[in-house]
GROMACS .gro file of C-alpha atoms in nm:
model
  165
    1UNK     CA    1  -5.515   1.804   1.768
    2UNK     CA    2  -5.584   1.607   1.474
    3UNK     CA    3  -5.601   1.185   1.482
    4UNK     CA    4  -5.294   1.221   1.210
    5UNK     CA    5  -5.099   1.439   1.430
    6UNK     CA    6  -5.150   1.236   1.783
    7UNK     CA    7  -5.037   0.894   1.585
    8UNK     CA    8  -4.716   1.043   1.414
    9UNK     CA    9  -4.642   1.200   1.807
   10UNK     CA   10  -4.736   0.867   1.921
   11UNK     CA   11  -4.507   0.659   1.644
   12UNK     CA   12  -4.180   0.919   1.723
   13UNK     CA   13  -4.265   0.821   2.101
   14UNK     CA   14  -4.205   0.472   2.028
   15UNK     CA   15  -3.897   0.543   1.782
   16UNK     CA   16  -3.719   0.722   2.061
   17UNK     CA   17  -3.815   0.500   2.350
   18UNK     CA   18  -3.736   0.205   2.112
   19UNK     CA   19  -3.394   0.336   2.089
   20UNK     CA   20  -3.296   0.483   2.434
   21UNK     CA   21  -3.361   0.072   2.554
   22UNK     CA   22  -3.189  -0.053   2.292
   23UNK     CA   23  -2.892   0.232   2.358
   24UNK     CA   24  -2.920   0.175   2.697
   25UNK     CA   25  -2.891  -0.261   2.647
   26UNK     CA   26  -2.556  -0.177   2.418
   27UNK     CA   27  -2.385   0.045   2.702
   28UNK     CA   28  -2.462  -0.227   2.943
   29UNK     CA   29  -2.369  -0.506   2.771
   30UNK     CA   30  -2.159  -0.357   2.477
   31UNK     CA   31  -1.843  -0.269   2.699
   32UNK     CA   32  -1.633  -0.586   2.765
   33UNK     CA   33  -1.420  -0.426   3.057
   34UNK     CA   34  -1.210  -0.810   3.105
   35UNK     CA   35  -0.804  -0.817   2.993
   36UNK     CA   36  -0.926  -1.056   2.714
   37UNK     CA   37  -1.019  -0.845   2.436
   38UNK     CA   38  -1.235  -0.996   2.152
   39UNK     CA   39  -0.992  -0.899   1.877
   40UNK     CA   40  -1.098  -0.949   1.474
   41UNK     CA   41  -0.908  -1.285   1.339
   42UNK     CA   42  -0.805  -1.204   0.986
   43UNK     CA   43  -0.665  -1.410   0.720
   44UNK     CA   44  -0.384  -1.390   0.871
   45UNK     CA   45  -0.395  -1.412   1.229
   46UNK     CA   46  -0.509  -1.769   1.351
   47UNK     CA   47  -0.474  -1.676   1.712
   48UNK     CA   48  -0.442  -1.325   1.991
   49UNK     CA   49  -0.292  -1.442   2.271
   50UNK     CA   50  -0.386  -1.210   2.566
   51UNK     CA   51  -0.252  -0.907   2.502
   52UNK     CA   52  -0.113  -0.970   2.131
   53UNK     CA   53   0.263  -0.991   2.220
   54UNK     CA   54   0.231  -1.361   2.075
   55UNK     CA   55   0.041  -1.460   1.798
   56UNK     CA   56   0.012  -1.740   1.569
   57UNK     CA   57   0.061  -1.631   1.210
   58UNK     CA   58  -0.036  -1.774   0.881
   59UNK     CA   59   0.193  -1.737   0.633
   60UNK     CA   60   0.220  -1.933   0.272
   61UNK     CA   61   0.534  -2.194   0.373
   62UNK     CA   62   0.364  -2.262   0.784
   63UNK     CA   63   0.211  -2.124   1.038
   64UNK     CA   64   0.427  -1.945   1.297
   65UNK     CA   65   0.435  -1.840   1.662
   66UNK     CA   66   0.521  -1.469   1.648
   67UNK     CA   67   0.677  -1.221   1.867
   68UNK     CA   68   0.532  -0.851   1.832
   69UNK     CA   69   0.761  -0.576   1.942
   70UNK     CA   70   0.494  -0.315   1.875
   71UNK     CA   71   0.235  -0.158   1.676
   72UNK     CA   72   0.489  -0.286   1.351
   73UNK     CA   73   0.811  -0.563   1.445
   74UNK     CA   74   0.689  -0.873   1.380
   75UNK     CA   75   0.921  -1.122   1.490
   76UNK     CA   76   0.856  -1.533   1.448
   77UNK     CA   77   0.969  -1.734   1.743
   78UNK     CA   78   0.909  -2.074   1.602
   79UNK     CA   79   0.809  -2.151   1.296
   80UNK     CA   80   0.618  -2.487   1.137
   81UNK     CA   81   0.331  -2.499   1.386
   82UNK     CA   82   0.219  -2.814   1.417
   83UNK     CA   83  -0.058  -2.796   1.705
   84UNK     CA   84  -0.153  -2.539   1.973
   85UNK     CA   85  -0.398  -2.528   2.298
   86UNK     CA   86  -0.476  -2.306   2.500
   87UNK     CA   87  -0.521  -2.468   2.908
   88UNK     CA   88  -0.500  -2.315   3.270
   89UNK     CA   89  -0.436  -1.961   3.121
   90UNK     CA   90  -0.142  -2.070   2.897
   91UNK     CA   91  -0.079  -2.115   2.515
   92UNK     CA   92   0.097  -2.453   2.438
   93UNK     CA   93   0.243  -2.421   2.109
   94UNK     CA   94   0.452  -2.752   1.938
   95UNK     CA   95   0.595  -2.671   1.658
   96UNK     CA   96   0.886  -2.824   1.361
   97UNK     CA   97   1.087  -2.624   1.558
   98UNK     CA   98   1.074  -2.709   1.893
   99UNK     CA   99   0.800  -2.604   2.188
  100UNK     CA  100   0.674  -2.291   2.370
  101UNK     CA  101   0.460  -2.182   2.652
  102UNK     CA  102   0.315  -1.866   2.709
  103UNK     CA  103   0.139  -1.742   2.951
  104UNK     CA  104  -0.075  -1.401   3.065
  105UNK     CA  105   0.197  -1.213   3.156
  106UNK     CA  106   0.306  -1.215   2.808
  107UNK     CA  107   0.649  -1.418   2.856
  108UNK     CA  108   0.701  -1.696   2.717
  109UNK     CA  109   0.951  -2.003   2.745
  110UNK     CA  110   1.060  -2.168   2.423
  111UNK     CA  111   1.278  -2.442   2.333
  112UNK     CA  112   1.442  -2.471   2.046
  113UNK     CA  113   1.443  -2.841   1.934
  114UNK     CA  114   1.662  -2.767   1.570
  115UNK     CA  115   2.012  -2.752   1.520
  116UNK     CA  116   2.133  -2.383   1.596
  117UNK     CA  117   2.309  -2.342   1.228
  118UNK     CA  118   1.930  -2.423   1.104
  119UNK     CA  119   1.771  -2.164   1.329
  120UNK     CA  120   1.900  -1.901   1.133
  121UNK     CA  121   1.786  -1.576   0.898
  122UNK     CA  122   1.965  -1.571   0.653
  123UNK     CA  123   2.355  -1.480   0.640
  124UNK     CA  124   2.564  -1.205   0.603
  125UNK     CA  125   2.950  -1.217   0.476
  126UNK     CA  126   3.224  -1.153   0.667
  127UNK     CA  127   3.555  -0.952   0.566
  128UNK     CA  128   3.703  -1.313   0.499
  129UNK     CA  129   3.393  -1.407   0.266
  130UNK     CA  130   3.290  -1.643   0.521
  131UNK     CA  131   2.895  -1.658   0.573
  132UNK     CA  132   2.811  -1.569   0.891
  133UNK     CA  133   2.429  -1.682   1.000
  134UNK     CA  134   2.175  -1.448   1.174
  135UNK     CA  135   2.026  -1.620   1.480
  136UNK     CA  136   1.672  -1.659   1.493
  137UNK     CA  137   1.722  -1.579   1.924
  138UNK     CA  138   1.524  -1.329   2.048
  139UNK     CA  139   1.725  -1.118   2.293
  140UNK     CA  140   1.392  -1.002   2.479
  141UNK     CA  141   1.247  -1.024   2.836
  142UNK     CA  142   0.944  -1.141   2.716
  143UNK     CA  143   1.067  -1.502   2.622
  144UNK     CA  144   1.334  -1.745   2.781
  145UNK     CA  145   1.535  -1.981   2.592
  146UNK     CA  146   1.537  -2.376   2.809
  147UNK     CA  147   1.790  -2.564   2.760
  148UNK     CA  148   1.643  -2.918   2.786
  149UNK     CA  149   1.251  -2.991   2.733
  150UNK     CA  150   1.326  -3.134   3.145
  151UNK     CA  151   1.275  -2.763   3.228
  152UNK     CA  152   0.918  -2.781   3.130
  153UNK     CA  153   0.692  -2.802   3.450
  154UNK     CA  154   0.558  -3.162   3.485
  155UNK     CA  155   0.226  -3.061   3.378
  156UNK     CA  156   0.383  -2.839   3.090
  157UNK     CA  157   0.574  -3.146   2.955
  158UNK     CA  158   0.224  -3.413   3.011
  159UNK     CA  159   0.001  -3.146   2.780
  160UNK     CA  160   0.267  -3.133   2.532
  161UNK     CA  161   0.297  -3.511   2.562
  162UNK     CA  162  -0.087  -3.523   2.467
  163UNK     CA  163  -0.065  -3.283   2.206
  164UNK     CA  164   0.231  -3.508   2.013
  165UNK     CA  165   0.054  -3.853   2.076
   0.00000   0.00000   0.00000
């Protein structure tokens, strides 16, 4: 064999041992096998929360906590975010609107702090020609109305405390 034929051998050697490690240091630490998946934050997304049910959503008027039914039914929950944190595997969310927690079993418990004739989208008209509002309730396992910021957990209603001072 020729010098020129042992270093090109030699060089492909290299290219494929180079790769198999470098293949081999992707499968191993590539794969993220947690519940949390590192999901791309566009534009429009500000924050996945666990598995993607809620989201906060930037839109041109606020920023919203959403509700996603599915691949396409985007629903907001509260709109006007004001500040959010995530702490002890829950997203704290306090909004124009009122507050929500939610945590990683993708419920979440919201109050509603606005008049329920402002809570509204939009209207529809009646046989009468009365307007008649749409409620902005969610009629969905996934989140529970309170009635009274009181049925917060104590350390629920001290981080929201914080997060308003």
């Amino acid at each position: 064999m020729t010098k020129r034929k042992i270093f090109f051998i030699l060089i492909i050697w290299l290219i494929i041992l180079t790769g198999a490690g470098s293949f081999s240091v992707f499968i191993v630490s590539g794969w993220d096998f947690s519940e949390e998946k590192d999901h791309k934050i566009g534009k429009d997304t500000i924050l996945y929360w666990n598995n993607g049910v809620f989201q906060l959503g930037h839109y041109s008027k606020s920023n919203y906590l959403e509700f996603h039914h599915g691949k396409s039914l985007v629903t907001p929950v509260l709109k006007e975010v004001i500040t959010y944190k995530v702490k002890n595997d829950k997203l704290f969310v306090v909004t124009g609107e009122g507050y929500a927690v939610a945590d990683r079993e993708d419920t979440a418990r919201v109050l509603v702090t606005v008049p329920d004739d402002e809570f509204i989208n939009g209207y529809h008209t009646n046989e009468e020609g009365e307007k008649i509002p749409y409620s902005r309730y969610i009629d969905d396992p996934h989140i529970t109305y309170l009635e009274s910021f009181d049925d917060f957990s104590e350390e629920e209603q001290k981080q929201f405390n914080k997060m308003t001072d």
